[in-house]
Each structure stands twice: as structure tokens, then as C-alpha cells.
Short mmCIF file of C-alpha atoms in Angstrom, two decimals:
data_model
loop_
_atom_site.label_atom_id
_atom_site.label_comp_id
_atom_site.label_asym_id
_atom_site.label_seq_id
_atom_site.Cartn_x
_atom_site.Cartn_y
_atom_site.Cartn_z
CA MET A 1 20.11 -29.97 -12.22
CA GLN A 2 22.40 -26.96 -12.20
CA VAL A 3 20.68 -25.75 -15.51
CA LEU A 4 17.27 -26.19 -13.87
CA GLU A 5 18.20 -24.30 -10.75
CA LYS A 6 19.79 -21.64 -12.82
CA ARG A 7 16.48 -21.24 -14.86
CA LEU A 8 14.42 -21.10 -11.53
CA SER A 9 16.94 -18.37 -10.15
CA VAL A 10 16.47 -16.28 -13.46
CA ARG A 11 12.71 -16.57 -13.30
CA ARG A 12 12.56 -15.54 -9.61
CA TYR A 13 14.57 -12.36 -10.45
CA LEU A 14 12.61 -11.62 -13.58
CA THR A 15 9.34 -11.99 -11.36
CA PHE A 16 11.03 -9.51 -8.78
CA ALA A 17 11.92 -7.01 -11.59
CA THR A 18 8.80 -6.90 -13.58
CA GLY A 19 6.68 -6.80 -10.34
CA LEU A 20 8.82 -3.72 -9.35
CA VAL A 21 8.05 -2.11 -12.64
CA GLU A 22 4.24 -3.00 -12.21
CA CYS A 23 4.15 -1.44 -8.76
CA LEU A 24 6.31 1.64 -9.96
CA CYS A 25 4.28 2.44 -13.06
CA PHE A 26 0.73 1.52 -12.18
CA ALA A 27 -0.19 0.62 -8.63
CA GLY A 28 -0.42 3.73 -6.57
CA ALA A 29 -1.70 6.43 -8.76
CA VAL A 30 -4.30 7.34 -6.36
CA PHE A 31 -1.70 9.29 -4.19
CA GLY A 32 -0.89 11.53 -7.02
CA TRP A 33 -4.40 13.03 -7.03
CA ALA A 34 -2.97 16.60 -6.38
CA SER A 35 -1.40 16.46 -10.00
CA LEU A 36 -4.47 15.03 -11.56
CA VAL A 37 -6.54 17.85 -9.91
CA THR A 38 -4.45 20.36 -11.88
CA VAL A 39 -5.11 18.80 -15.13
CA LEU A 40 -8.88 18.49 -14.35
CA LYS A 41 -9.16 21.98 -13.36
CA ALA A 42 -7.30 23.21 -16.60
CA ASP A 43 -9.76 21.19 -18.57
CA GLY A 44 -12.65 22.78 -16.85
CA TYR A 45 -13.95 19.90 -14.74
CA PHE A 46 -16.49 21.25 -12.22
CA SER A 47 -15.87 24.76 -13.14
CA PHE A 48 -19.47 25.53 -13.14
CA LEU A 49 -19.24 25.29 -9.20
CA CYS A 50 -16.94 28.51 -9.21
CA ALA A 51 -18.73 31.63 -8.53
CA ASN A 52 -17.80 35.43 -8.19
CA ALA A 53 -17.59 36.72 -4.60
CA THR A 54 -16.80 39.95 -3.04
CA GLY A 55 -13.34 40.01 -1.17
CA ASP A 56 -12.17 41.74 2.01
CA ASN A 57 -11.40 45.05 -0.11
CA HIS A 58 -14.78 44.91 -1.99
CA THR A 59 -13.03 43.35 -4.95
CA GLN A 60 -14.42 40.62 -7.14
CA ILE A 61 -12.77 37.29 -6.73
CA LEU A 62 -13.61 33.88 -8.07
CA ASP A 63 -14.64 31.53 -5.27
CA CYS A 64 -13.84 27.77 -6.11
CA SER A 65 -14.43 26.27 -2.79
CA ALA A 66 -17.40 24.17 -4.09
CA GLN A 67 -15.17 22.79 -6.90
CA ASP A 68 -12.55 21.82 -4.37
CA GLU A 69 -15.15 20.16 -2.15
CA GLN A 70 -16.35 18.19 -5.08
CA PHE A 71 -12.74 16.98 -5.95
CA SER A 72 -12.25 16.22 -2.36
CA LEU A 73 -15.47 14.10 -2.46
CA ILE A 74 -14.30 12.26 -5.60
CA PHE A 75 -10.80 11.57 -3.82
CA THR A 76 -12.67 10.21 -0.58
CA ILE A 77 -14.58 7.79 -2.76
CA ALA A 78 -11.72 6.78 -4.83
CA SER A 79 -9.37 6.22 -1.91
CA PHE A 80 -12.07 4.23 0.02
CA MET A 81 -12.77 1.84 -3.05
CA ASN A 82 -9.08 1.58 -3.61
CA ASN A 83 -8.80 -0.08 -0.12
CA PHE A 84 -12.22 -1.59 0.11
CA LEU A 85 -11.69 -3.76 -3.16
CA THR A 86 -8.87 -5.64 -1.35
CA LEU A 87 -11.35 -7.41 0.69
CA PRO A 88 -13.18 -9.35 -2.08
CA ASN A 89 -9.82 -9.77 -3.84
CA GLY A 90 -8.32 -11.13 -0.63
CA PHE A 91 -10.95 -13.81 -0.41
CA LEU A 92 -10.43 -14.50 -4.06
CA PHE A 93 -6.58 -14.85 -3.47
CA ASP A 94 -7.02 -17.19 -0.45
CA HIS A 95 -9.48 -19.44 -2.15
CA PHE A 96 -8.58 -19.40 -5.84
CA GLY A 97 -5.14 -18.43 -6.00
CA THR A 98 -3.02 -15.68 -7.77
CA THR A 99 -4.13 -16.18 -11.47
CA VAL A 100 -8.04 -15.89 -10.93
CA ALA A 101 -7.64 -12.99 -8.55
CA ARG A 102 -5.10 -11.07 -10.84
CA LEU A 103 -7.28 -11.64 -13.89
CA PHE A 104 -10.39 -10.07 -11.91
CA ALA A 105 -8.10 -7.22 -11.00
CA ILE A 106 -6.85 -6.80 -14.51
CA PHE A 107 -10.50 -6.60 -15.76
CA LEU A 108 -11.45 -3.95 -13.25
CA TYR A 109 -8.20 -1.88 -14.13
CA THR A 110 -9.04 -1.99 -17.88
CA LEU A 111 -12.76 -1.12 -17.27
CA GLY A 112 -11.70 1.72 -15.23
CA THR A 113 -9.31 3.16 -17.59
CA LEU A 114 -11.63 3.00 -20.53
CA MET A 115 -14.45 4.61 -18.43
CA VAL A 116 -12.20 7.58 -17.79
CA ALA A 117 -11.04 7.80 -21.36
CA PHE A 118 -14.69 7.66 -22.91
CA SER A 119 -16.89 9.00 -20.00
CA SER A 120 -17.88 12.49 -18.52
CA PRO A 121 -16.13 14.07 -15.75
CA VAL A 122 -17.96 12.29 -12.96
CA PRO A 123 -16.63 8.84 -13.29
CA ILE A 124 -13.03 10.17 -13.15
CA SER A 125 -12.62 8.41 -9.92
CA SER A 126 -13.25 4.91 -11.67
CA TYR A 127 -9.71 4.36 -12.71
CA GLU A 128 -8.40 4.93 -9.22
CA ASN A 129 -11.10 2.67 -7.72
CA PHE A 130 -10.14 -0.18 -9.93
CA ASN A 131 -6.35 0.17 -10.12
CA SER A 132 -4.19 1.34 -7.16
CA MET A 133 -3.97 -1.33 -4.62
CA LEU A 134 -4.92 -4.57 -6.47
CA PHE A 135 -1.61 -5.07 -8.40
CA CYS A 136 0.68 -4.45 -5.46
CA PHE A 137 -1.65 -6.86 -3.33
CA TYR A 138 -0.65 -10.04 -5.30
CA LEU A 139 2.93 -9.25 -5.33
CA LEU A 140 3.40 -9.12 -1.67
CA LYS A 141 3.98 -13.00 -1.53
CA VAL A 142 6.97 -12.63 -3.99
CA GLY A 143 8.97 -11.91 -0.75
CA ASN A 144 8.66 -15.62 -0.01
CA LEU A 145 10.97 -16.27 -3.00
CA PHE A 146 13.89 -14.59 -1.28
CA GLY A 147 13.87 -16.17 2.23
CA SER A 148 15.55 -14.06 4.85
CA HIS A 149 14.95 -10.93 2.92
CA ARG A 150 11.16 -11.33 2.63
CA SER A 151 10.39 -8.01 4.57
CA THR A 152 12.73 -6.03 2.56
CA ILE A 153 11.17 -7.28 -0.68
CA ILE A 154 7.64 -6.45 0.64
CA ASN A 155 8.59 -3.14 1.70
CA LEU A 156 10.42 -2.39 -1.56
CA TYR A 157 7.25 -3.13 -3.49
CA ASN A 158 5.30 -1.07 -1.20
CA GLY A 159 7.80 1.68 -1.73
CA ALA A 160 7.34 1.43 -5.54
CA PHE A 161 3.51 1.47 -4.92
CA ASP A 162 3.99 4.81 -3.23
CA SER A 163 6.33 6.15 -6.07
CA SER A 164 3.91 5.14 -8.84
CA SER A 165 1.93 8.25 -7.50
CA ALA A 166 4.24 10.05 -9.99
CA LEU A 167 2.00 8.74 -12.81
CA PHE A 168 -0.40 11.39 -12.57
CA LEU A 169 2.52 13.89 -12.55
CA ILE A 170 3.59 12.43 -15.95
CA ILE A 171 0.05 12.80 -17.10
CA LYS A 172 0.05 16.50 -15.94
CA LEU A 173 3.35 17.11 -17.80
CA VAL A 174 2.38 15.45 -21.21
CA HIS A 175 -1.08 17.28 -20.81
CA GLU A 176 0.83 20.46 -20.67
CA SER A 177 2.69 19.42 -24.02
CA GLY A 178 -0.69 18.85 -25.73
CA VAL A 179 -1.50 15.12 -24.96
CA SER A 180 -5.14 14.77 -23.94
CA LEU A 181 -6.49 13.06 -20.85
CA HIS A 182 -8.30 10.63 -23.32
CA SER A 183 -5.17 9.51 -25.10
CA ALA A 184 -3.15 9.02 -21.82
CA PHE A 185 -5.75 6.77 -20.32
CA LEU A 186 -6.17 4.70 -23.65
CA PHE A 187 -2.43 4.14 -23.40
CA LEU A 188 -2.80 2.95 -19.69
CA SER A 189 -5.72 0.68 -20.84
CA ALA A 190 -3.39 -0.85 -23.38
CA CYS A 191 -0.90 -1.71 -20.76
CA SER A 192 -3.20 -4.35 -19.57
CA ILE A 193 -1.45 -6.75 -22.01
CA PHE A 194 1.81 -6.48 -19.70
CA HIS A 195 -0.26 -7.43 -16.80
CA ILE A 196 -1.78 -10.35 -18.56
CA LEU A 197 1.72 -11.66 -19.65
CA ARG A 198 3.26 -11.40 -16.18
CA THR A 199 0.12 -13.28 -14.74
CA PHE A 200 0.67 -16.40 -16.74
CA PHE A 201 4.55 -16.60 -17.26
CA LEU A 202 6.06 -15.00 -14.14
CA LEU A 203 3.52 -15.67 -11.13
CA PRO A 204 2.29 -18.87 -9.65
CA ARG A 205 -1.23 -20.07 -10.41
CA ASN A 206 -1.80 -20.57 -6.71
CA PHE A 207 0.43 -19.44 -4.00
CA ILE A 208 4.14 -18.87 -2.99
CA PRO A 209 4.70 -21.01 0.01
CA HIS A 210 6.77 -20.08 3.05
CA PRO A 211 9.14 -21.47 3.92
CA LEU A 212 10.03 -22.14 0.09
CA PRO A 213 10.72 -25.98 -0.91
CA ASP A 214 13.90 -26.60 -2.68
CA GLN A 215 13.64 -26.34 -6.65
CA TYR A 216 10.19 -24.60 -6.36
CA SER A 217 9.08 -23.62 -9.76
CA TYR A 218 5.99 -21.82 -11.07
CA GLY A 219 4.48 -20.20 -14.06
CA ILE A 220 4.05 -21.49 -17.71
CA SER A 221 7.31 -23.14 -19.15
CA CYS A 222 7.88 -23.81 -22.71
CA GLY A 223 11.51 -24.83 -22.65
CA ALA A 224 12.89 -28.35 -22.45
CA SER A 225 13.61 -28.13 -18.84
CA GLN A 226 13.98 -31.31 -16.82
CA PRO A 227 11.28 -32.29 -14.20
CA VAL A 228 12.23 -31.69 -10.56
CA SER A 229 11.19 -35.14 -9.69
CA ARG A 230 9.09 -38.18 -10.80
CA GLU A 231 6.16 -36.45 -9.22
CA VAL A 232 6.24 -33.58 -11.69
CA THR A 233 3.95 -33.95 -14.54
CA ALA A 234 5.73 -33.94 -17.92
CA ASN A 235 4.02 -31.13 -19.73
CA CYS A 236 6.13 -28.61 -21.40
CA CYS A 237 3.78 -25.71 -21.44
CA GLY A 238 1.83 -26.07 -18.21
CA HIS A 239 2.13 -25.29 -14.51
CA SER A 240 4.42 -27.37 -12.36
CA ALA A 241 2.86 -30.21 -10.41
CA LEU A 242 5.13 -29.42 -7.67
CA GLU A 243 3.85 -25.89 -7.45
CA ASP A 244 0.38 -27.24 -6.96
CA THR A 245 1.27 -29.86 -4.52
CA MET A 246 3.12 -27.23 -2.37
CA CYS A 247 0.43 -24.71 -2.85
CA THR A 248 -2.57 -26.86 -2.33
CA HIS A 249 -1.01 -28.57 0.77
CA SER A 250 1.13 -25.77 2.23
CA VAL A 251 3.36 -26.36 5.15
CA PRO A 252 1.33 -27.06 8.19
CA PHE A 253 1.45 -24.66 11.12
CA LYS A 254 1.55 -25.94 14.68
CA HIS A 255 -1.43 -24.91 16.71
CA GLU A 256 -2.59 -22.64 13.77
CA LYS A 257 -5.23 -20.05 14.63
CA THR A 258 -8.65 -19.89 12.80
CA PHE A 259 -9.68 -16.86 10.70
CA ARG A 260 -12.01 -15.83 13.50
CA GLU A 261 -9.33 -16.04 16.40
CA CYS A 262 -7.04 -13.94 14.10
CA LEU A 263 -9.72 -11.42 13.46
CA LEU A 264 -10.74 -11.03 17.16
CA SER A 265 -7.12 -10.91 18.32
CA ARG A 266 -5.65 -7.98 20.16
CA PHE A 267 -2.74 -7.92 17.44
CA PHE A 268 -5.20 -7.37 14.56
CA VAL A 269 -7.37 -4.78 16.35
CA CYS A 270 -4.26 -2.70 17.29
CA HIS A 271 -2.87 -3.14 13.89
CA LEU A 272 -6.13 -1.86 12.46
CA LEU A 273 -6.22 1.16 14.80
CA TRP A 274 -2.55 1.79 13.81
CA LEU A 275 -3.32 1.78 10.36
CA SER A 276 -6.45 3.72 10.50
CA VAL A 277 -5.47 6.82 12.16
CA MET A 278 -2.26 7.33 10.05
CA GLN A 279 -3.95 6.47 6.74
CA LEU A 280 -6.76 8.97 7.58
CA ARG A 281 -4.13 11.69 8.15
CA HIS A 282 -2.22 11.08 4.75
CA TYR A 283 -5.50 10.77 2.85
CA LEU A 284 -6.86 14.15 4.31
CA PHE A 285 -3.40 15.74 3.43
CA ILE A 286 -3.48 14.43 -0.08
CA GLY A 287 -7.10 15.19 -0.71
CA THR A 288 -6.74 18.84 0.59
CA LEU A 289 -3.12 19.54 -0.77
CA ASN A 290 -4.28 21.71 -3.67
CA PRO A 291 -6.64 24.03 -1.67
CA MET A 292 -3.93 24.12 1.05
CA LEU A 293 -1.44 25.30 -1.42
CA GLN A 294 -3.94 27.80 -2.93
CA ARG A 295 -4.41 29.31 0.61
CA LEU A 296 -0.74 29.42 1.34
CA THR A 297 0.31 30.91 -1.85
CA GLU A 298 -2.73 33.24 -1.84
CA GLY A 299 -3.76 31.91 -5.22
CA ASP A 300 -0.57 32.29 -7.07
CA SER A 301 -0.97 29.63 -9.90
CA SER A 302 2.75 29.33 -10.64
CA LEU A 303 3.63 28.72 -7.05
CA VAL A 304 0.89 26.19 -6.78
CA SER A 305 2.08 24.31 -9.64
CA GLN A 306 5.72 24.48 -8.39
CA TYR A 307 4.89 22.85 -5.05
CA THR A 308 2.57 20.43 -6.75
CA ASN A 309 5.44 19.25 -8.78
CA ALA A 310 7.67 19.07 -5.84
CA PHE A 311 5.28 16.95 -4.03
CA ALA A 312 4.88 14.65 -7.01
CA PHE A 313 8.72 14.40 -7.51
CA THR A 314 9.13 13.67 -3.76
CA GLN A 315 6.83 10.67 -4.30
CA LEU A 316 9.52 8.96 -6.48
CA CYS A 317 11.77 8.67 -3.51
CA ALA A 318 9.34 6.31 -1.90
CA VAL A 319 11.02 3.29 -3.59
CA LEU A 320 14.35 4.53 -1.99
CA CYS A 321 12.72 4.97 1.49
CA ALA A 322 10.68 1.81 1.89
CA PRO A 323 13.30 -0.86 1.78
CA TRP A 324 14.78 0.65 5.06
CA ASN A 325 11.88 -0.45 6.94
CA GLY A 326 12.23 -3.85 5.72
CA LEU A 327 16.04 -3.96 6.39
CA ILE A 328 15.24 -2.91 10.11
CA MET A 329 12.97 -5.88 10.32
CA ASP A 330 15.20 -8.35 8.75
CA ARG A 331 18.12 -7.10 10.60
CA HIS A 332 16.39 -7.60 13.96
CA ARG A 333 15.05 -10.83 12.86
CA GLY A 334 18.67 -11.94 12.00
CA ARG A 335 19.88 -11.45 15.54
CA SER A 336 20.66 -14.67 17.48
CA ARG A 337 17.71 -15.97 19.31
CA ALA A 338 17.29 -16.40 23.06
CA ALA A 339 17.18 -19.95 24.36
CA GLY A 340 13.71 -21.40 23.71
CA GLU A 341 12.56 -18.43 21.51
CA THR A 342 10.55 -19.44 18.44
CA GLU A 343 10.83 -17.82 14.92
CA HIS A 344 7.43 -16.54 15.42
CA GLU A 345 8.50 -14.68 18.50
CA ALA A 346 11.63 -13.49 16.86
CA ASP A 347 9.54 -11.87 14.10
CA LEU A 348 7.26 -10.11 16.47
CA ARG A 349 10.24 -8.76 18.27
CA ALA A 350 11.68 -7.50 15.09
CA SER A 351 8.54 -5.56 14.15
CA VAL A 352 8.38 -3.51 17.19
CA LEU A 353 10.97 -0.93 16.33
CA SER A 354 9.25 -0.58 12.87
CA LEU A 355 5.90 0.00 14.29
CA PHE A 356 7.13 2.54 16.70
CA LEU A 357 9.20 4.50 14.01
CA THR A 358 6.25 4.51 11.73
CA ALA A 359 3.99 6.03 14.30
CA LEU A 360 6.72 8.64 15.22
CA GLN A 361 7.11 9.78 11.66
CA CYS A 362 3.34 10.28 11.34
CA VAL A 363 3.35 12.52 14.38
CA LEU A 364 6.14 14.58 12.98
CA PHE A 365 4.62 14.69 9.46
CA SER A 366 1.37 15.78 11.00
CA LEU A 367 3.03 18.70 13.01
CA CYS A 368 4.49 19.94 9.88
CA ALA A 369 1.57 19.75 7.71
CA SER A 370 -0.33 21.72 10.47
CA THR A 371 1.96 24.70 10.52
CA PRO A 372 0.85 27.42 7.85
CA TYR A 373 4.35 28.17 6.68
CA LEU A 374 4.85 27.58 2.82
CA PRO A 375 8.58 26.61 2.63
CA LEU A 376 8.13 24.15 5.48
CA GLN A 377 5.88 22.17 3.12
CA TYR A 378 8.99 20.87 1.50
CA LEU A 379 9.93 19.12 4.68
CA THR A 380 6.30 18.01 5.10
CA PHE A 381 6.48 16.37 1.75
CA ILE A 382 9.63 14.54 2.67
CA LEU A 383 8.13 13.24 5.89
CA GLN A 384 4.96 12.29 4.16
CA VAL A 385 6.60 10.00 1.69
CA LEU A 386 8.88 8.50 4.23
CA ASN A 387 6.07 7.78 6.65
CA ARG A 388 3.74 6.39 3.95
CA SER A 389 6.54 4.19 2.69
CA PHE A 390 6.97 2.64 6.31
CA LEU A 391 3.19 2.61 6.70
CA TYR A 392 2.21 0.44 3.65
CA GLY A 393 5.25 -1.85 3.94
CA GLY A 394 4.52 -2.36 7.59
CA ILE A 395 0.99 -3.48 7.06
CA ALA A 396 1.68 -6.39 4.92
CA ALA A 397 5.01 -7.25 6.77
CA PHE A 398 3.42 -7.48 10.17
CA ILE A 399 0.34 -9.53 8.96
CA SER A 400 2.77 -11.93 7.15
CA VAL A 401 4.75 -12.58 10.32
CA ALA A 402 1.97 -12.39 13.07
CA PHE A 403 -0.65 -14.57 11.50
CA PRO A 404 -0.85 -17.83 9.64
CA SER A 405 -0.13 -17.67 5.93
CA ARG A 406 -3.31 -19.08 4.66
CA HIS A 407 -5.19 -16.21 6.19
CA PHE A 408 -2.93 -13.35 4.72
CA GLY A 409 -5.32 -12.35 1.87
CA LYS A 410 -8.43 -12.18 4.06
CA LEU A 411 -6.71 -10.33 6.92
CA TYR A 412 -4.91 -7.89 4.70
CA GLY A 413 -8.02 -7.13 2.54
CA LEU A 414 -10.21 -6.77 5.75
CA ALA A 415 -7.53 -4.41 7.36
CA MET A 416 -7.57 -2.14 4.24
CA SER A 417 -11.25 -2.17 3.85
CA LEU A 418 -12.23 -1.40 7.50
CA SER A 419 -9.42 1.31 7.53
CA ALA A 420 -10.95 2.59 4.25
CA SER A 421 -14.33 2.93 6.21
CA PHE A 422 -12.51 5.06 8.79
CA SER A 423 -10.72 7.09 6.06
CA LEU A 424 -14.36 8.27 4.94
CA LEU A 425 -13.96 10.92 7.87
CA GLN A 426 -11.85 12.92 5.70
CA TYR A 427 -14.75 14.39 3.71
CA PRO A 428 -16.67 15.71 6.66
CA CYS A 429 -13.40 17.11 8.10
CA PHE A 430 -12.91 19.00 4.88
CA ALA A 431 -16.48 20.14 4.89
CA LEU A 432 -15.93 21.24 8.46
CA VAL A 433 -12.91 23.42 7.61
CA ASN A 434 -14.82 25.12 4.57
CA GLY A 435 -17.97 25.55 6.64
CA ALA A 436 -17.82 26.23 10.46
CA LEU A 437 -13.98 27.05 10.51
CA GLY A 438 -14.35 29.59 7.68
CA GLY A 439 -11.43 27.79 5.62
CA ASP A 440 -8.98 27.53 8.54
CA PRO A 441 -7.76 23.98 9.20
CA LEU A 442 -5.79 24.61 12.25
CA TYR A 443 -8.11 22.96 14.72
CA VAL A 444 -8.79 19.99 12.48
CA ASN A 445 -4.97 19.63 11.96
CA ILE A 446 -4.35 19.66 15.86
CA GLY A 447 -7.22 16.99 16.32
CA LEU A 448 -5.58 14.80 13.74
CA THR A 449 -2.17 15.05 15.42
CA LEU A 450 -3.61 14.12 18.69
CA LEU A 451 -5.36 11.15 17.04
CA CYS A 452 -2.07 10.00 15.46
CA LEU A 453 -0.87 9.50 18.95
CA LEU A 454 -3.11 6.67 19.29
CA ALA A 455 -0.90 4.68 16.89
CA PHE A 456 1.71 4.13 19.62
CA ILE A 457 -0.57 1.78 21.31
CA HIS A 458 0.30 -0.95 18.72
CA PRO A 459 4.04 -1.09 19.05
CA LEU A 460 3.55 -0.96 22.86
CA SER A 461 1.17 -3.87 22.88
CA VAL A 462 3.58 -5.97 20.65
CA TYR A 463 6.63 -5.03 22.96
CA LEU A 464 4.77 -6.06 26.13
CA HIS A 465 3.67 -9.29 24.61
CA CYS A 466 7.21 -10.13 23.82
CA ARG A 467 8.37 -9.17 27.11
CA LYS A 468 5.61 -11.46 28.71
CA LEU A 469 6.87 -14.33 26.57
CA ALA A 470 10.46 -13.70 27.54
CA SER A 471 9.35 -13.67 31.22
CA GLN A 472 7.64 -16.96 30.89
CA ARG A 473 10.81 -18.53 29.37
CA ASP A 474 12.82 -17.29 32.32
CA LYS A 475 10.56 -18.68 34.79
CA ILE A 476 10.61 -22.19 32.99
CA LYS A 477 14.34 -22.06 33.02
CA ALA A 478 14.47 -21.31 36.74
CA ILE A 479 12.17 -24.20 37.81
CA PRO A 480 15.01 -27.01 37.62
CA LEU A 481 17.40 -24.65 39.51
CA SER A 482 15.04 -24.15 42.51
CA SER A 483 13.89 -27.82 42.86
#
């Protein structure tokens, strides 16, 4: 029995570690768009859109605003598809389990990387469309393997997801060393083998239940391990029957809400608003970072490259920032409960501070990004990666504690897809700056900063709900005393 428990423990930590590698190296490449744009411009992508123009001093300058607008359009489509694809994958995950959904994601990933390697510049968004969010999506349930540290694990994975934006920085650096974009993406396509091996050996066929049952096992086992109980099918190289039992018939919820009730609830609507306004701010910043640096450096290519590299290196710190959000939630959840307070109520109470801090960070980041002072952008990069780490970790963490587990995939996918629709506003914002505003983004930045203030509605709503529940408990306690 001790040998079996040791094997299960080793497998869980291998699942965690390899999942961290998967998120860190592959999942969030879309956020490194600024580094990839530098490579694409160096290779002459959409260079035909640049035209000679006359400057203020009657000098000839090269106007590439149409080229920047084309790259912004590609990023808008890529970031939209990156989130929108979580919706069908959420339904696949909830109905067919981890293995089927991940195999579908791996197919899209491989197809996307091959399209970039062998196609013309236009499908360059294909890789990002089919990669970024999907691998991280299936790893969010791994937190269930670690009990009271669940929120920390979820946020750590999301931090690794953010840090993987440095993938395009690596492609930029190796491209400068002579490695072609074609070769780089062929290598990424070959990495599908790693994802397939993880799917079958280190992840469950169906789901990871919460709370986790004793001696829960998963994945393909080819050793001489002893069965957990008489109910476990004696197959050496197969999935555990205990896993199938626990995943197919998960722990029942009392008064469990239907998917429709969850979808129409105040919590989901506020969470969607909280996510949408902040994600739009981040996407517009990333999509316009290169032209913003071009403007602030007055076209100095060496300074643009320096700040682009600084931004990409900053993204690596996301994996260090994200666990703090989970630790905040787990620490508050671990406090002693009030008399009559349920675990669900304690989870909601613990999420209030996290939601508030995330909204506050976004406002500060937006203020710094709106200030046209070049050295200040280093602080903007730091606030941006910190806020994005809290944001994407908070999405999954809140949905996992506020709604029934069996609706997690659908709700998470729907939240990401609907927020992606809202993020399409980044392209008309960029067009407005280049058109009516003459290249000055000040008024758009002010508007986005004011829009970010709407994110405070969500933590306020959850806080008032928790106060209402506490007040009801106090009234119930007072009834016997007054009678």
C-alpha cells in the first residue's frame, strides 16, 4: 500500500512539473506578438504597404502605418480565436473528458504550426489561433490533485501561460542568429510528441474530481502496481477503473445549479464584465506596442528592439507573480470559518481581495501606459505582467469556486469566448488612433482607463453577497435568544 501511495504521489508531481513545462514553453505565445512583429518586419512581411511620405520639414519619410494596421488586424483575429476556441473545447472537455479534448487541441496546434512553416505571410495568425489557450485550459483541473493548494496551482499554471509569451522572443533571437522562421515553427510542430505522451501517461482520461478521493489514480500504468481495491480492473496497461468511477459519477452537489442558472447569475455576468474590460486593455496594449515604441523613440530601431526585448523578458516573471494571487486566495480560505459558514461561502469571501487587487492593478497599468514618457514604460511592463498574471489566474480560480465543477469547462470557455468578442474592439480603437486622432492615442487611452473602473463592480458584488449571507446567519442565531 505504501509503494502504491508513493507511486501515486510521484505521478502527481510529474503531472504538475510537466504541465508547468507545457504552459511555460507553448501555451501563451500570443502575448509575445511584439517580438514576432519585429521578425516579420525584418523578413519583409507586408512591406508593400509602406509608402514614401513628406514629413514636417519637407523631408521624405517612410510611412508604415498601413503595415502596422495590418499586423494589428492579425493580432486582433489571433487573440479572438485564441479565446473563442475555448468554448467548443469547454464543451468537449465537459462531455468527453481530458483525452478527447486534448487530442483535438494537439491536432489544431500541429496544423497551425505547419501552416505557418509552409504558407504565405497571411496565415501567420494560424499558429496563435490554434495554440495559446488550449493547453493551459486542460491543466487547470490539476490543482484538484493538491487539495488546499488548489488556487495556488491554478494561478501558477496561468503565470507559466503568461511567461510563455517569451517563446516569440526566443524565435526573434534565433532569427537574428540566422535560424529561419520556417525551421523554428517546424521544431514547434515536432513538439506535439511531448503533448501526446503527457495526454496518455500523465493525465486522466476523464476528469480530476474535487474533493479528491483516497488513492485516486489516473493515466496509463505499465508497472506491476497493486489494485487499489477489488473494484479496480486488473489491467496492467490501462486506465484505472477507480478513475472512471470517480470521474463518471463525481461527488454530488447539494442544490447544484443548472448550467442555465449559472450562466444567468449575477456572479457570471459580473465576472464576464470584469474579464472583458481588462482583457481589452491588455490586448490593445500588446497589439499596439510596436507602433507605440516607434512613436516614443522617434523611429530609433535600436531603442525599439531594446524596449521590445525588455518587454519580452519581463513576461518571464509572470510565473513568479501568478502564485501570489493563489496564495492570497488559499490563505484567506484557510482562516477559521464563522459558525454556520459553508466551504462555498468561505471560497467566495477569499476571492474578494484577489478580484479587487486585479482591478486596481489594471487601472494603474493603464495610467502608466497612457503616459507618453519612454522610460516610464519599464514600469508599465512590470504592472502589465503582474496584472495579467492575476487576471488569468483569477478567471479560472473564481469559476472553480463559485460554480459547480461539472460546468467548469463550459463556463470557462463561454467566458473566454464572450470576452474575446468584446476584445475585437481593439481594432477599431487602433484604426481610430491612426485615422481621426492622427496617431495620438491619448484620448483612447483615457477612455480605456475609465472603462477599466467598471472592473471594480465584480469584487463589490461578491463582497456584498458575502455580507448578506453573514447577516442572515446572525439573524438566525438571534432568533432563539429573543424567543
